[in-house]
Coordinates of C-alpha atoms in Angstrom, one line a residue:
M64 CA 0.0 0.0 0.0
K65 CA 1.1 3.5 -0.7
H66 CA 0.7 4.8 2.8
Q67 CA 1.5 1.6 4.7
S68 CA 4.7 2.9 6.3
S69 CA 3.0 5.9 7.7
M70 CA -0.2 4.3 8.9
K71 CA 0.9 3.5 12.5
P72 CA 1.8 7.0 13.5
L73 CA -1.4 8.3 11.7
L74 CA -3.6 5.9 13.5
L75 CA -1.9 6.7 16.8
R76 CA -2.6 10.4 16.2
L77 CA -6.2 9.6 15.4
L78 CA -6.8 7.5 18.5
L79 CA -5.4 10.4 20.6
L80 CA -7.8 12.8 18.9
L81 CA -10.7 10.5 19.5
N82 CA -10.1 10.9 23.2
L83 CA -10.0 14.7 23.3
P84 CA -12.5 16.2 25.7
I85 CA -15.4 18.0 24.0
Y86 CA -16.2 20.2 27.0
I87 CA -13.6 21.7 29.2
T88 CA -14.5 23.3 32.5
A89 CA -12.6 26.2 33.9
E90 CA -12.8 28.3 37.1
C91 CA -12.4 31.6 35.2
A92 CA -15.4 33.7 34.3
C93 CA -16.5 33.9 30.7
V94 CA -16.1 37.1 28.6
T95 CA -19.4 38.8 27.4
V96 CA -19.6 40.0 23.9
D97 CA -22.8 41.9 22.5
S98 CA -21.8 42.8 18.9
W99 CA -19.7 41.5 16.0
E100 CA -17.4 44.5 16.5
N101 CA -17.0 43.5 20.2
L102 CA -16.3 39.9 19.3
K103 CA -13.7 40.9 16.7
N104 CA -11.9 43.3 18.9
T105 CA -11.9 40.8 21.8
I106 CA -10.2 38.2 19.8
E107 CA -7.9 40.3 17.7
S108 CA -6.6 42.3 20.7
S109 CA -5.8 39.1 22.7
T110 CA -2.1 39.2 23.7
D111 CA -1.8 36.0 25.8
T112 CA -2.1 32.4 25.0
A113 CA -4.6 31.5 27.7
L114 CA -8.0 30.0 27.1
L115 CA -10.6 32.7 26.1
R116 CA -13.9 31.6 27.4
L117 CA -16.9 33.4 25.7
C118 CA -20.2 33.6 27.4
P119 CA -23.0 32.4 25.1
F120 CA -23.8 35.1 22.5
E121 CA -25.6 35.8 19.2
V122 CA -24.0 38.5 17.0
T123 CA -24.6 39.5 13.4
K124 CA -21.8 40.1 10.8
L125 CA -22.4 41.9 7.6
N126 CA -21.4 39.7 4.8
S127 CA -19.6 42.7 3.2
E128 CA -17.3 43.0 6.3
E129 CA -13.9 41.3 6.6
G130 CA -13.6 38.6 9.1
I131 CA -11.7 38.1 12.5
V132 CA -7.9 37.6 11.9
F133 CA -6.4 35.6 14.7
P134 CA -3.4 37.5 16.1
H135 CA -1.0 34.7 17.3
S136 CA -0.6 31.0 17.8
D137 CA -1.7 29.0 20.8
M138 CA -5.2 30.3 21.1
H139 CA -8.2 28.4 22.4
I140 CA -11.5 30.1 21.8
M141 CA -14.2 28.4 23.7
C142 CA -18.0 28.9 24.0
A143 CA -18.6 28.5 27.8
K144 CA -21.7 26.4 27.7
D145 CA -23.6 25.3 30.7
T146 CA -25.8 23.0 28.6
R147 CA -25.6 21.5 25.2
E148 CA -28.4 23.9 24.1
D149 CA -26.3 27.1 24.8
E150 CA -24.8 28.7 21.7
C151 CA -22.2 31.1 20.5
V152 CA -23.6 32.2 17.2
I153 CA -22.3 34.3 14.4
N154 CA -25.1 35.2 11.9
G155 CA -24.2 36.6 8.5
T156 CA -26.5 39.0 6.9
G157 CA -26.9 41.4 3.9
P158 CA -25.3 41.5 0.5
T159 CA -21.9 40.0 0.1
G160 CA -18.7 41.9 -0.7
S161 CA -17.1 41.4 -4.1
N162 CA -13.5 42.6 -3.6
V163 CA -11.5 39.4 -4.2
S164 CA -8.5 40.9 -2.4
K165 CA -10.5 40.9 0.9
N166 CA -11.1 38.1 3.4
Y167 CA -14.7 37.8 4.0
D168 CA -14.7 34.5 5.9
A169 CA -15.9 35.0 9.4
I170 CA -12.7 33.7 11.0
I171 CA -9.3 33.7 9.3
I172 CA -6.3 31.8 10.9
P173 CA -3.3 33.1 9.0
D174 CA -0.4 30.5 9.2
L175 CA -0.6 30.0 12.9
D176 CA -0.2 26.9 15.1
N177 CA -2.2 25.3 17.9
V178 CA -5.5 27.1 17.4
W179 CA -8.6 25.6 18.8
L180 CA -12.2 26.7 18.1
Q181 CA -14.8 25.1 20.3
G182 CA -18.5 25.4 20.5
L183 CA -19.1 28.0 17.7
T184 CA -22.1 28.2 15.5
F185 CA -22.1 29.9 12.0
R186 CA -25.2 30.6 10.1
H187 CA -25.7 32.4 6.8
A188 CA -22.0 33.3 6.4
K189 CA -22.2 34.0 2.6
K190 CA -18.5 34.0 1.8
G191 CA -17.1 31.3 4.1
A192 CA -17.0 30.7 7.8
I193 CA -13.4 29.6 8.5
K194 CA -10.2 29.7 6.5
A195 CA -7.3 28.1 8.3
Q196 CA -3.7 27.7 7.6
G197 CA -1.1 26.4 10.1
Q198 CA -0.4 23.3 12.2
N199 CA -2.7 21.7 14.7
I200 CA -5.9 23.5 14.0
Q201 CA -8.8 22.0 15.8
I202 CA -12.6 22.7 15.3
T203 CA -14.8 20.9 17.8
D204 CA -18.5 20.9 18.8
S205 CA -19.3 23.4 16.1
V206 CA -22.3 24.0 13.7
F207 CA -22.3 25.4 10.2
E208 CA -25.8 26.0 8.7
N209 CA -26.9 27.7 5.5
C210 CA -23.5 29.1 4.8
Q211 CA -21.9 29.7 1.3
S212 CA -18.3 29.3 0.1
P213 CA -16.3 32.2 -1.3
P214 CA -17.0 33.0 -5.0
E215 CA -14.1 31.1 -6.6
Y216 CA -13.1 27.6 -7.5
T217 CA -11.0 27.2 -4.4
G218 CA -12.6 27.5 -1.0
A219 CA -15.6 26.2 0.8
V220 CA -17.5 27.0 4.0
V221 CA -14.4 25.6 5.9
E222 CA -11.1 25.8 4.0
I223 CA -7.9 24.0 5.1
V224 CA -5.0 25.6 3.2
A225 CA -2.2 23.4 1.7
G226 CA 0.5 22.3 4.1
S227 CA -1.8 22.7 7.2
T228 CA -2.8 20.0 9.6
A229 CA -6.4 20.2 11.1
T230 CA -8.9 18.1 13.0
I231 CA -12.7 18.6 13.0
I232 CA -14.5 16.8 15.7
D233 CA -18.2 16.4 16.8
S234 CA -19.5 19.2 14.4
T235 CA -22.5 19.5 12.1
F236 CA -22.5 20.9 8.5
R237 CA -26.1 21.3 7.3
E238 CA -27.5 22.9 4.2
N239 CA -24.4 24.7 3.1
E240 CA -23.8 25.7 -0.5
G241 CA -20.5 25.5 -2.5
G242 CA -19.1 22.6 -0.5
A243 CA -18.9 22.3 3.3
I244 CA -15.2 21.5 3.6
Q245 CA -12.2 21.8 1.1
S246 CA -8.8 20.7 2.2
H247 CA -5.4 20.7 0.6
G248 CA -3.7 19.8 3.9
F249 CA -3.8 16.9 6.3
L250 CA -7.4 16.7 7.7
T251 CA -9.0 14.4 10.2
V252 CA -12.7 14.3 10.5
T253 CA -14.4 12.3 13.2
H254 CA -17.9 12.2 14.8
C255 CA -19.3 14.7 12.4
D256 CA -22.7 15.1 10.5
F257 CA -22.9 16.3 6.9
I258 CA -26.6 16.8 6.0
D259 CA -27.9 18.3 2.7
N260 CA -24.9 20.2 1.6
I261 CA -24.5 21.2 -2.0
S262 CA -21.5 21.9 -4.2
T263 CA -22.9 23.9 -7.1
P264 CA -21.0 25.1 -10.2
V265 CA -22.8 28.6 -10.4
W266 CA -25.8 30.3 -8.9
I267 CA -27.4 33.7 -8.7
S268 CA -26.5 35.2 -5.3
N269 CA -28.0 38.3 -4.0
D270 CA -25.6 40.6 -5.7
E271 CA -24.0 38.8 -8.6
T272 CA -23.6 35.6 -10.5
E273 CA -20.8 33.6 -8.9
S274 CA -18.8 30.4 -9.5
R275 CA -18.7 28.1 -6.5
G276 CA -16.3 25.2 -6.1
G277 CA -16.5 23.6 -9.4
G278 CA -19.5 21.4 -8.6
A279 CA -17.7 18.5 -6.8
G280 CA -17.5 17.5 -3.2
G281 CA -20.8 18.4 -1.7
A282 CA -19.6 17.6 1.9
I283 CA -15.8 17.3 1.6
M284 CA -13.3 18.0 -1.1
N285 CA -9.9 16.5 -0.6
G286 CA -7.9 18.5 -3.1
N287 CA -4.6 17.8 -4.9
G288 CA -1.9 17.3 -2.2
G289 CA -4.5 16.8 0.6
Y290 CA -4.6 13.8 2.9
L291 CA -8.0 12.9 4.6
M292 CA -9.0 10.5 7.3
V293 CA -12.7 10.1 8.2
Y294 CA -14.1 8.2 11.1
D295 CA -17.6 7.7 12.5
S296 CA -19.3 10.4 10.5
R297 CA -22.6 10.6 8.8
F298 CA -23.2 11.8 5.2
D299 CA -26.9 12.2 4.3
G300 CA -28.5 13.9 1.3
N301 CA -25.4 15.8 0.0
V302 CA -25.4 16.8 -3.6
A303 CA -22.8 17.6 -6.4
D304 CA -23.0 18.7 -9.9
K305 CA -20.2 16.5 -11.1
N306 CA -18.8 13.9 -8.7
G307 CA -18.3 13.1 -5.1
P308 CA -21.5 14.4 -3.5
A309 CA -20.3 13.0 -0.1
I310 CA -16.5 13.0 -0.4
W311 CA -14.5 13.9 -3.5
S312 CA -10.8 13.2 -3.4
Y313 CA -8.2 14.0 -6.1
M314 CA -6.1 11.0 -5.3
D315 CA -6.6 7.9 -3.1
D316 CA -5.3 9.9 -0.2
A317 CA -8.6 9.8 1.5
L318 CA -9.1 6.9 4.1
D319 CA -12.4 5.6 5.4
L320 CA -11.4 4.5 8.9
G321 CA -14.7 2.8 9.6
S322 CA -18.1 3.5 11.2
N323 CA -19.0 6.0 8.5
C324 CA -22.4 5.9 6.8
G325 CA -23.8 7.4 3.7
E326 CA -27.3 7.7 2.2
N327 CA -28.9 9.6 -0.7
N328 CA -25.7 11.4 -1.7
R329 CA -26.4 12.1 -5.3
I330 CA -25.2 13.8 -8.4
I331 CA -27.8 16.0 -10.2
D332 CA -28.3 18.1 -13.2
F333 CA -27.9 21.7 -12.0
R334 CA -28.9 23.2 -15.3
Q335 CA -32.4 22.9 -14.2
L336 CA -31.7 25.1 -11.2
I337 CA -29.7 27.6 -13.2
L338 CA -32.4 28.0 -15.8
G339 CA -35.1 28.2 -13.2
D340 CA -36.7 24.9 -14.1
D341 CA -39.2 23.9 -11.4
T342 CA -39.4 20.3 -12.5
D343 CA -38.1 17.5 -10.2
E344 CA -34.3 17.2 -10.0
T345 CA -32.7 14.8 -12.6
V346 CA -30.5 12.4 -10.7
L347 CA -27.4 11.3 -12.7
G348 CA -25.9 9.0 -10.1
Y349 CA -25.2 8.2 -6.4
C350 CA -22.0 7.9 -4.4
D351 CA -22.5 7.1 -0.7
G352 CA -18.8 7.1 0.1
I353 CA -15.5 8.4 -1.3
Y354 CA -15.2 9.3 -5.0
Y355 CA -11.6 9.0 -6.2
K356 CA -10.8 11.0 -9.3
H357 CA -7.3 9.3 -9.6
T358 CA -5.7 6.3 -7.8
S359 CA -2.2 5.0 -7.6
S360 CA -3.2 2.0 -9.7
N361 CA -4.2 4.3 -12.5
K362 CA -7.9 3.5 -12.1
G363 CA -9.7 6.7 -11.6
N364 CA -13.3 7.7 -11.3
L365 CA -14.1 5.2 -8.6
C366 CA -16.7 5.3 -5.8
A367 CA -15.8 3.4 -2.6
T368 CA -19.0 3.2 -0.6
F369 CA -19.1 3.3 3.2
G370 CA -20.2 0.3 5.2
G371 CA -23.9 0.9 5.1
A372 CA -26.8 3.3 5.1
C373 CA -27.3 5.7 8.0
A374 CA -29.6 4.8 10.8
S375 CA -32.7 6.9 11.1

């Protein structure tokens, strides 16, 4: 096998990650934020590497505003939940910005190490929720709903930049457009749900016609140079225009580590949507697993299904 020599350390790393605590208690009080500007200033002005506990909040970010740029490595941003129902919510609203030189993602991690985001919820972020570059980036217990990717062929609601290492644990991606996750780095996904995400080639947004993601990888796109491991995750009802409605991988560097399930992940004809056709969708195929564009054995265009359908 191509990766056999590196499997033991990779599996050891995964086992350690599977035992990470989802909730961490601390004696210090949480920080109150009451607006997007307040949240942005609180994080960007942080000068120490201690845990920053945020009291549950709901703030609104204009989609035309640039996001929060993390200032340094070794940061842990945590929603201080007393119950599972508590939330720290960032809502996007309004028309999106169109300046391609700006970073509209809600959170930007610019080549930093040991950054942990815990317990955040993103809704209606219309040009990306998180763009991360660095080593040991962790996203846990987070929710991404009704978000969109940036208007380009690279990027998704969550983007992991080439050369980065990241882990996403116990998180939910629901009804996002343009692809939920795109990674060109080393990504581990475990205990996550991907429900009704769509990778569309183009659509009419509220301010312009935009290209989105190239139409492949409705839930996860593992791009050229990326390495992906997925464990105990659910893929249900995700859609692509081309291939890989659940997971699309450029090479066979995406591993199904078991306990994953897939159901109704389908490829459809998006011309109906673009042209405003109200008829039922035309399903071109299904792939309830990992679609490999290329493999080391020179046999591409393969769909490796997961172990079974998802339990209701």
